[in-house]
Short mmCIF file of C-alpha atoms in Angstrom, two decimals:
data_model
loop_
_atom_site.label_atom_id
_atom_site.label_comp_id
_atom_site.label_asym_id
_atom_site.label_seq_id
_atom_site.Cartn_x
_atom_site.Cartn_y
_atom_site.Cartn_z
CA UNK A 1 0.14 0.08 0.00
CA UNK A 2 1.24 3.50 -0.67
CA UNK A 3 1.56 6.21 1.97
CA UNK A 4 -1.83 7.95 0.52
CA UNK A 5 -3.79 4.56 0.66
CA UNK A 6 -2.71 3.65 4.34
CA UNK A 7 -3.44 7.18 5.21
CA UNK A 8 -7.13 7.21 3.78
CA UNK A 9 -7.73 3.78 5.08
CA UNK A 10 -6.56 4.87 8.58
CA UNK A 11 -9.19 7.86 8.39
CA UNK A 12 -11.89 5.58 6.96
CA UNK A 13 -11.37 2.66 9.70
CA UNK A 14 -10.95 5.39 12.32
CA UNK A 15 -7.93 4.25 13.48
CA UNK A 16 -5.47 6.10 15.70
CA UNK A 17 -2.07 5.17 17.06
CA UNK A 18 -1.49 5.11 21.00
CA UNK A 19 1.91 5.60 22.31
CA UNK A 20 2.40 4.78 26.30
CA UNK A 21 5.49 6.31 27.29
CA UNK A 22 7.72 6.37 30.55
CA UNK A 23 11.18 7.80 30.57
CA UNK A 24 11.92 6.98 26.74
CA UNK A 25 13.62 10.36 25.76
CA UNK A 26 16.24 8.89 23.37
CA UNK A 27 13.64 7.04 20.96
CA UNK A 28 10.40 8.97 21.85
CA UNK A 29 10.92 11.59 18.92
CA UNK A 30 11.90 9.00 16.53
CA UNK A 31 8.67 7.00 17.12
CA UNK A 32 6.69 10.02 17.12
CA UNK A 33 7.88 11.04 13.62
CA UNK A 34 7.59 7.81 12.07
CA UNK A 35 3.93 7.75 13.10
CA UNK A 36 3.37 11.19 11.65
CA UNK A 37 4.26 9.78 8.07
CA UNK A 38 0.98 8.35 8.33
CA UNK A 39 -1.30 9.92 10.86
CA UNK A 40 -1.86 12.86 13.00
CA UNK A 41 -4.34 10.60 15.12
CA UNK A 42 -1.80 10.14 17.77
CA UNK A 43 -2.36 9.65 21.40
CA UNK A 44 0.62 9.96 23.61
CA UNK A 45 0.27 8.87 27.34
CA UNK A 46 3.17 10.23 29.36
CA UNK A 47 2.96 8.08 32.37
CA UNK A 48 4.60 10.24 34.75
CA UNK A 49 7.94 10.64 33.06
CA UNK A 50 10.79 12.39 34.81
CA UNK A 51 13.18 12.98 31.89
CA UNK A 52 12.88 15.26 28.94
CA UNK A 53 9.59 13.58 27.74
CA UNK A 54 7.35 16.68 28.70
CA UNK A 55 9.53 18.94 26.70
CA UNK A 56 9.48 16.62 23.75
CA UNK A 57 6.17 16.21 23.40
CA UNK A 58 5.71 20.07 23.61
CA UNK A 59 6.75 20.20 20.11
CA UNK A 60 4.28 18.18 18.75
CA UNK A 61 0.81 20.37 19.07
CA UNK A 62 -0.96 18.43 16.39
CA UNK A 63 -1.22 15.34 18.65
CA UNK A 64 -3.06 14.56 21.61
CA UNK A 65 -1.17 14.12 24.93
CA UNK A 66 -2.19 12.74 28.06
CA UNK A 67 -0.09 13.37 31.05
CA UNK A 68 -0.33 11.48 34.45
CA UNK A 69 1.17 13.16 37.45
CA UNK A 70 2.92 9.86 38.57
CA UNK A 71 3.85 6.20 36.81
CA UNK A 72 1.21 3.72 37.50
CA UNK A 73 2.17 1.37 34.89
CA UNK A 74 1.95 0.29 31.28
CA UNK A 75 -1.32 -1.16 31.75
CA UNK A 76 -2.95 1.92 33.37
CA UNK A 77 -1.50 3.87 30.53
CA UNK A 78 -2.97 1.83 27.84
CA UNK A 79 -6.46 1.96 29.68
CA UNK A 80 -6.27 5.56 30.00
CA UNK A 81 -5.41 6.12 26.25
CA UNK A 82 -7.98 3.71 25.17
CA UNK A 83 -10.66 5.75 26.86
CA UNK A 84 -9.60 8.61 25.23
CA UNK A 85 -9.41 7.22 21.93
CA UNK A 86 -13.29 6.15 22.16
CA UNK A 87 -14.01 9.76 23.40
CA UNK A 88 -12.26 10.96 20.24
CA UNK A 89 -14.25 8.63 18.22
CA UNK A 90 -11.97 6.07 17.28
CA UNK A 91 -12.95 2.59 16.37
CA UNK A 92 -9.38 0.95 16.55
CA UNK A 93 -6.10 1.81 18.23
CA UNK A 94 -2.67 0.73 17.14
CA UNK A 95 -0.36 0.51 20.16
CA UNK A 96 3.46 1.02 19.70
CA UNK A 97 6.09 0.99 22.38
CA UNK A 98 8.33 4.31 22.50
CA UNK A 99 11.41 2.48 23.51
CA UNK A 100 12.22 2.33 19.58
CA UNK A 101 12.04 -1.61 19.43
CA UNK A 102 9.29 -1.08 17.07
CA UNK A 103 9.14 0.23 13.45
CA UNK A 104 6.57 2.59 12.69
CA UNK A 105 6.87 1.87 8.95
CA UNK A 106 5.07 -1.43 10.07
CA UNK A 107 1.91 0.13 10.58
CA UNK A 108 0.59 -0.74 7.12
CA UNK A 109 1.00 -4.10 7.84
CA UNK A 110 -1.87 -3.95 10.59
CA UNK A 111 -3.98 -1.78 8.29
CA UNK A 112 -3.75 -4.14 5.35
CA UNK A 113 -4.53 -7.02 7.55
CA UNK A 114 -7.60 -5.38 9.07
CA UNK A 115 -9.03 -4.42 5.68
CA UNK A 116 -8.90 -8.27 4.56
CA UNK A 117 -10.83 -9.12 7.59
CA UNK A 118 -14.72 -9.28 7.36
CA UNK A 119 -15.03 -8.76 11.25
CA UNK A 120 -13.28 -7.11 14.11
CA UNK A 121 -10.01 -8.44 15.10
CA UNK A 122 -7.41 -7.94 17.34
CA UNK A 123 -3.80 -8.13 15.89
CA UNK A 124 -0.64 -8.70 17.57
CA UNK A 125 2.62 -8.09 15.93
CA UNK A 126 5.05 -11.32 15.53
CA UNK A 127 8.52 -10.24 16.11
CA UNK A 128 9.97 -13.66 15.16
CA UNK A 129 11.77 -14.26 18.50
CA UNK A 130 14.16 -16.90 16.76
CA UNK A 131 16.20 -14.48 15.14
CA UNK A 132 19.46 -13.05 16.01
CA UNK A 133 19.73 -10.34 18.46
CA UNK A 134 16.70 -11.18 20.61
CA UNK A 135 17.64 -11.58 24.27
CA UNK A 136 17.19 -15.17 25.53
CA UNK A 137 15.10 -14.18 28.49
CA UNK A 138 12.70 -12.15 26.28
CA UNK A 139 12.28 -15.55 23.88
CA UNK A 140 11.94 -17.55 27.06
CA UNK A 141 9.22 -15.66 28.25
CA UNK A 142 7.37 -15.28 25.12
CA UNK A 143 7.21 -19.17 24.56
CA UNK A 144 5.74 -19.29 28.29
CA UNK A 145 3.18 -16.63 27.35
CA UNK A 146 2.35 -18.46 24.08
CA UNK A 147 1.71 -21.73 26.00
CA UNK A 148 -0.81 -20.42 28.56
CA UNK A 149 -2.44 -18.18 26.06
CA UNK A 150 -3.13 -21.23 23.90
CA UNK A 151 -4.12 -23.09 27.28
CA UNK A 152 -6.71 -20.37 28.04
CA UNK A 153 -8.23 -19.66 24.42
CA UNK A 154 -7.17 -22.65 22.42
CA UNK A 155 -5.68 -20.04 20.03
CA UNK A 156 -1.93 -20.78 18.97
CA UNK A 157 0.11 -17.90 18.29
CA UNK A 158 3.75 -17.18 17.98
CA UNK A 159 3.94 -14.08 19.79
CA UNK A 160 1.82 -12.88 22.66
CA UNK A 161 4.00 -10.39 24.14
CA UNK A 162 4.60 -7.72 21.51
CA UNK A 163 3.16 -4.29 22.51
CA UNK A 164 2.79 -3.60 18.89
CA UNK A 165 -1.19 -4.55 18.32
CA UNK A 166 -4.06 -3.51 16.78
CA UNK A 167 -7.13 -3.31 19.02
CA UNK A 168 -10.86 -3.16 18.20
CA UNK A 169 -11.96 -0.49 20.93
CA UNK A 170 -15.58 -1.48 20.91
CA UNK A 171 -14.84 -5.33 21.35
CA UNK A 172 -12.41 -5.33 24.20
CA UNK A 173 -13.89 -5.37 27.62
CA UNK A 174 -14.83 -2.15 29.53
CA UNK A 175 -13.11 -3.03 32.72
CA UNK A 176 -9.87 -4.35 33.69
CA UNK A 177 -8.26 -5.76 36.80
CA UNK A 178 -4.32 -5.48 36.27
CA UNK A 179 -2.43 -1.96 35.69
CA UNK A 180 1.40 -3.28 34.50
CA UNK A 181 2.69 -5.44 32.06
CA UNK A 182 0.11 -8.23 32.85
CA UNK A 183 -2.48 -6.08 31.50
CA UNK A 184 -1.49 -6.98 27.86
CA UNK A 185 -2.00 -10.71 28.78
CA UNK A 186 -5.49 -10.24 30.59
CA UNK A 187 -6.68 -7.83 27.82
CA UNK A 188 -5.96 -10.64 24.78
CA UNK A 189 -7.23 -13.55 26.83
CA UNK A 190 -10.44 -11.91 27.62
CA UNK A 191 -10.91 -10.41 24.36
CA UNK A 192 -10.58 -13.77 23.02
CA UNK A 193 -13.01 -15.03 25.63
CA UNK A 194 -15.61 -12.78 23.87
CA UNK A 195 -15.25 -14.80 20.49
CA UNK A 196 -12.91 -12.06 18.91
CA UNK A 197 -10.30 -13.39 16.67
CA UNK A 198 -6.96 -12.98 17.82
CA UNK A 199 -3.86 -13.24 15.07
CA UNK A 200 -0.41 -12.41 14.53
CA UNK A 201 1.01 -10.22 11.64
CA UNK A 202 4.69 -10.29 10.73
CA UNK A 203 6.66 -7.21 12.06
CA UNK A 204 10.50 -6.14 12.45
CA UNK A 205 11.92 -5.56 15.85
CA UNK A 206 15.27 -3.65 17.06
CA UNK A 207 17.06 -4.30 20.27
CA UNK A 208 19.32 -1.63 20.88
CA UNK A 209 20.90 -1.89 24.18
CA UNK A 210 22.38 1.71 23.89
CA UNK A 211 18.95 3.25 23.35
CA UNK A 212 16.56 0.73 24.64
CA UNK A 213 15.22 1.35 28.26
CA UNK A 214 13.02 -1.38 29.51
CA UNK A 215 10.87 -1.13 32.66
CA UNK A 216 10.24 -4.66 32.94
CA UNK A 217 11.07 -5.90 36.67
CA UNK A 218 11.80 -9.74 36.02
CA UNK A 219 11.00 -11.07 39.45
CA UNK A 220 8.21 -8.72 40.49
CA UNK A 221 6.35 -8.75 36.98
CA UNK A 222 6.90 -12.30 36.24
CA UNK A 223 5.38 -13.25 39.55
CA UNK A 224 2.34 -10.86 38.82
CA UNK A 225 2.12 -12.71 35.36
CA UNK A 226 2.12 -16.03 36.92
CA UNK A 227 -0.79 -15.02 39.30
CA UNK A 228 -2.74 -13.71 36.54
CA UNK A 229 -2.24 -16.93 34.59
CA UNK A 230 -3.01 -19.18 37.49
CA UNK A 231 -6.56 -16.93 37.91
CA UNK A 232 -7.20 -17.18 33.90
CA UNK A 233 -6.53 -20.91 33.99
CA UNK A 234 -8.95 -21.24 36.70
CA UNK A 235 -11.59 -19.29 34.93
CA UNK A 236 -11.12 -21.26 31.81
CA UNK A 237 -11.65 -24.74 33.27
CA UNK A 238 -14.50 -23.84 35.69
CA UNK A 239 -16.34 -21.26 33.45
CA UNK A 240 -15.32 -20.41 29.99
CA UNK A 241 -15.09 -23.84 28.71
CA UNK A 242 -18.41 -25.11 30.33
CA UNK A 243 -20.08 -21.85 28.93
CA UNK A 244 -18.87 -22.45 25.62
CA UNK A 245 -20.05 -25.96 25.74
CA UNK A 246 -23.48 -24.92 26.86
CA UNK A 247 -23.80 -22.12 24.07
CA UNK A 248 -22.87 -24.70 21.39
CA UNK A 249 -25.97 -26.92 22.62
CA UNK A 250 -27.98 -23.85 22.28
CA UNK A 251 -27.06 -22.96 18.70
CA UNK A 252 -27.17 -26.44 17.37
CA UNK A 253 -30.07 -28.81 16.92
CA UNK A 254 -29.98 -31.82 19.25
CA UNK A 255 -28.98 -34.20 16.76
CA UNK A 256 -26.05 -32.22 15.40
CA UNK A 257 -24.87 -31.36 19.02
CA UNK A 258 -24.78 -35.13 20.04
CA UNK A 259 -22.83 -35.86 16.76
CA UNK A 260 -20.39 -33.18 16.88
CA UNK A 261 -19.94 -32.09 20.50
CA UNK A 262 -20.67 -35.30 22.37
CA UNK A 263 -20.38 -38.43 20.52
CA UNK A 264 -17.18 -37.37 18.19
CA UNK A 265 -17.90 -40.82 16.42
CA UNK A 266 -15.00 -40.25 14.15
CA UNK A 267 -12.52 -40.15 17.07
CA UNK A 268 -9.76 -42.55 17.00
CA UNK A 269 -9.48 -45.53 19.15
CA UNK A 270 -6.42 -43.87 20.81
CA UNK A 271 -8.64 -40.72 21.47
CA UNK A 272 -11.44 -42.85 22.94
CA UNK A 273 -9.07 -44.72 25.41
CA UNK A 274 -7.62 -41.33 26.52
CA UNK A 275 -11.11 -40.07 27.00
CA UNK A 276 -11.86 -43.12 29.28
CA UNK A 277 -8.57 -42.59 31.00
CA UNK A 278 -9.34 -39.12 31.82
CA UNK A 279 -12.89 -39.79 33.24
CA UNK A 280 -11.60 -42.47 35.38
CA UNK A 281 -8.56 -40.51 36.79
CA UNK A 282 -10.88 -37.41 37.56
CA UNK A 283 -13.44 -39.89 39.20
CA UNK A 284 -11.14 -41.47 41.52
CA UNK A 285 -9.18 -38.24 42.44
CA UNK A 286 -10.16 -36.15 45.37
CA UNK A 287 -12.01 -33.18 43.45
CA UNK A 288 -15.46 -33.84 45.05
CA UNK A 289 -18.09 -31.35 43.57
CA UNK A 290 -15.76 -30.23 40.83
CA UNK A 291 -15.51 -33.48 38.78
CA UNK A 292 -18.18 -32.96 36.14
CA UNK A 293 -16.83 -29.52 35.37
CA UNK A 294 -13.22 -30.71 35.27
CA UNK A 295 -13.81 -33.72 33.09
CA UNK A 296 -15.88 -31.64 30.57
CA UNK A 297 -13.40 -28.68 30.75
CA UNK A 298 -10.40 -30.99 30.20
CA UNK A 299 -11.80 -33.15 27.27
CA UNK A 300 -12.83 -30.14 25.45
CA UNK A 301 -9.32 -28.52 25.92
CA UNK A 302 -7.61 -31.65 24.59
CA UNK A 303 -10.19 -32.62 22.27
CA UNK A 304 -11.45 -35.95 23.69
CA UNK A 305 -14.59 -37.49 23.54
CA UNK A 306 -16.82 -35.73 26.17
CA UNK A 307 -19.48 -38.26 26.61
CA UNK A 308 -16.93 -41.00 27.33
CA UNK A 309 -15.10 -38.98 29.78
CA UNK A 310 -18.20 -38.22 31.42
CA UNK A 311 -19.46 -41.44 31.86
CA UNK A 312 -16.14 -42.90 32.96
CA UNK A 313 -15.87 -40.28 35.60
CA UNK A 314 -19.31 -41.50 37.15
CA UNK A 315 -16.97 -44.50 38.78
CA UNK A 316 -17.41 -42.39 41.79
CA UNK A 317 -21.14 -42.66 41.89
CA UNK A 318 -22.45 -42.86 45.71
CA UNK A 319 -22.43 -46.75 45.62
CA UNK A 320 -18.81 -47.04 45.10
CA UNK A 321 -17.82 -44.30 47.17
CA UNK A 322 -16.75 -46.38 50.30
CA UNK A 323 -14.70 -48.72 48.08
CA UNK A 324 -12.96 -45.72 46.71
CA UNK A 325 -12.45 -44.33 50.12
CA UNK A 326 -11.11 -47.62 51.58
CA UNK A 327 -8.74 -48.27 48.67
CA UNK A 328 -7.47 -44.82 48.71
CA UNK A 329 -6.54 -44.64 52.34
CA UNK A 330 -5.21 -48.39 52.20
CA UNK A 331 -2.85 -47.32 49.48
CA UNK A 332 -1.91 -44.06 51.11
CA UNK A 333 -0.71 -45.81 54.41
CA UNK A 334 2.87 -46.68 53.14
CA UNK A 335 3.53 -43.01 52.78
CA UNK A 336 2.15 -41.37 55.68
CA UNK A 337 1.77 -42.44 59.31
CA UNK A 338 -1.80 -42.49 59.50
CA UNK A 339 -4.68 -45.01 59.76
CA UNK A 340 -3.88 -48.41 58.90
CA UNK A 341 -6.75 -50.53 60.25
CA UNK A 342 -9.14 -49.20 57.65
CA UNK A 343 -11.54 -52.11 57.45
CA UNK A 344 -12.38 -52.24 60.98
CA UNK A 345 -13.67 -48.47 60.98
CA UNK A 346 -16.59 -46.66 59.39
CA UNK A 347 -15.76 -45.38 55.93
CA UNK A 348 -16.95 -41.99 56.07
CA UNK A 349 -15.91 -38.13 55.66
CA UNK A 350 -14.69 -38.00 59.17
CA UNK A 351 -11.94 -40.87 58.61
CA UNK A 352 -10.79 -38.88 55.73
CA UNK A 353 -10.77 -35.59 57.60
CA UNK A 354 -8.48 -37.40 60.27
CA UNK A 355 -6.29 -38.90 57.63
CA UNK A 356 -6.50 -36.41 54.87
CA UNK A 357 -2.71 -36.59 53.37
CA UNK A 358 -2.88 -40.42 53.53
CA UNK A 359 -6.44 -39.99 51.72
CA UNK A 360 -4.96 -37.44 49.04
CA UNK A 361 -1.76 -39.62 48.53
CA UNK A 362 -3.76 -42.80 47.97
CA UNK A 363 -6.55 -41.27 45.96
CA UNK A 364 -3.77 -39.94 43.37
CA UNK A 365 -2.08 -43.50 43.23
CA UNK A 366 -5.60 -45.17 42.87
CA UNK A 367 -6.73 -42.88 40.14
CA UNK A 368 -3.54 -42.77 38.23
CA UNK A 369 -3.45 -46.75 38.28
CA UNK A 370 -6.94 -47.00 37.31
CA UNK A 371 -6.74 -44.51 34.53
CA UNK A 372 -3.86 -46.39 33.10
CA UNK A 373 -5.38 -49.79 33.34
CA UNK A 374 -8.63 -48.49 31.92
CA UNK A 375 -7.19 -46.55 29.16
CA UNK A 376 -5.01 -49.46 28.14
CA UNK A 377 -7.86 -51.82 28.35
CA UNK A 378 -10.23 -49.70 26.16
CA UNK A 379 -7.50 -49.25 23.60
CA UNK A 380 -7.08 -53.07 23.11
CA UNK A 381 -10.42 -53.76 23.40
CA UNK A 382 -11.41 -51.12 20.54
CA UNK A 383 -8.50 -51.92 18.39
CA UNK A 384 -9.53 -55.72 18.48
CA UNK A 385 -12.82 -54.71 17.27
CA UNK A 386 -11.93 -52.11 14.96
CA UNK A 387 -8.21 -51.85 14.06
CA UNK A 388 -6.84 -48.70 13.16
CA UNK A 389 -4.59 -48.07 10.11
#
């Protein structure tokens, strides 16, 4: 696309460029000048900078500047910028970091990708973290983030940490709960949960240690990100996957739902065996009250047969519970100094409470063994009836 075509598309699609900045005086001017080649619809959020940033921004009267009195984190800066962008009538915001690692001449990449889509989309720049010059800790952190994003949304991306993005302003959540670097994970996960496509587009990246100022604090910020992912995974397993399962049921005819979402009759013998194994494992594990949610969520996540997994999990139906308790306590006895004379006592939840560690260890031994045996037996049986090629 030519400069004129990009400029026209930015105007027609009501796109602005949002630049959060904090003490990036060495690179800020270059970033702003590069963006001005494409648009003057620029919002800069000065997040309490203490360097020459205010002086630099004063030389650009044509752009919108928001100055925050103190530094509160990148997430807070982005939220502030998003609110302003919507107030100014924009539908999309391209975010670009002010530390010089992003090239403004990649803006057309986002614009072209948006024009090709028939629906709103969230685009993330793919920095190709395998190339030379990328710090190893950044590459590892990105792989870590990619895995958890896939786990939480089912979407596979090559780069989930790049700050160079295009956001559909009217499709992202209205309220957020994180203020710093972890905000960029929260927003893409929660937007994907709203069924908005999230995709990568290829971009260039520059890591210049002489210019780049990073405010990422490895221990504190990684801890915050880990806590956030723990919360997101919990929500995924106990709400998002069951919600999507129910919504699929509502959208489809009963016959189609049974065929596609439950029976999955085209599943391989291996898949069906794993489904039985998962159900038995969850059914025998000490997840009382959450077994149905867990078995449905995990079978959806790992694309297993949901009905087989659910049926197998009912190995813990009330008539079988006393036997499961007894077996769990018995198997846990060698590992803990707990109750060993199990059969002479009433098998109830008071006995479990008084020997909890013994029960938990034994139940996981029982569930793992039961899952392995039932999965292997199912595979052999199905393979005998219908050998796989």
